[in-house]
Coordinates of C-alpha atoms in Angstrom, one line a residue:
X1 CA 0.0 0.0 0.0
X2 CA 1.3 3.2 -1.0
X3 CA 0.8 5.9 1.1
X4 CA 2.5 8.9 -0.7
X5 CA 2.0 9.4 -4.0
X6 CA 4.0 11.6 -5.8
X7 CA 3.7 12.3 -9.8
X8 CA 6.2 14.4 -12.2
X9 CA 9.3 12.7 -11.5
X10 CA 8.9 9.8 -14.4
X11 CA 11.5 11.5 -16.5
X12 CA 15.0 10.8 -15.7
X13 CA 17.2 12.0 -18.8
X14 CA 19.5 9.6 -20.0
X15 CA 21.1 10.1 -23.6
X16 CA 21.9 6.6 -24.0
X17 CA 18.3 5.9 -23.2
X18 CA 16.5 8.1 -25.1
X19 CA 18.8 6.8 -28.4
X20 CA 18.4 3.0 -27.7
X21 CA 14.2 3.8 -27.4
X22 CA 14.1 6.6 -29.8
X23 CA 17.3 7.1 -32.0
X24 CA 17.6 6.8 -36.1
X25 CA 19.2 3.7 -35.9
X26 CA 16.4 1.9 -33.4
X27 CA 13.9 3.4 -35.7
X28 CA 15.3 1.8 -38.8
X29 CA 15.3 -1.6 -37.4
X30 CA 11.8 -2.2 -36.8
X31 CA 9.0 -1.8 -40.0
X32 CA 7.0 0.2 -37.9
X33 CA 9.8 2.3 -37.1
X34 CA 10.8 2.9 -40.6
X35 CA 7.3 4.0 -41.3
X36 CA 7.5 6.6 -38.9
X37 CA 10.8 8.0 -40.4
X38 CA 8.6 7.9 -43.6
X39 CA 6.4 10.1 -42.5
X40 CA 8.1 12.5 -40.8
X41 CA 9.9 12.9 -44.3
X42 CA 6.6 13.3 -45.9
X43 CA 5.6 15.7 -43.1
X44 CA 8.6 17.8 -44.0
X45 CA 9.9 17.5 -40.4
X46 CA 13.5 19.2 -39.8
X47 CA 14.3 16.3 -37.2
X48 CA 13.6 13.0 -37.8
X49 CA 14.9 11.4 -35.1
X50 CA 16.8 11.8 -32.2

């Protein structure tokens, strides 16, 4: 039972992290991820990934 609850502290900043979840390279791996490279091209995005 948790008796103190406490929200807003989820995000821990880790570069190493956020490049294995979210970089080019994890993206281009999956199908799904290349999709979503697709359409941020289509979208005319200046950053596609991180």
């Amino acid at each position: 039972q948790a008796r103190f609850v406490s929200y807003g502290r989820e995000y821990q900043p880790s570069q190493r992290v956020r490049k294995r979840r979210h970089g080019f390279l994890a993206r281009m791996k999956s199908r799904g991820g290349r999709k979503i490279i697709h359409n941020r091209l289509l979208k005319g995005r200046k950053y596609l990934s991180h």
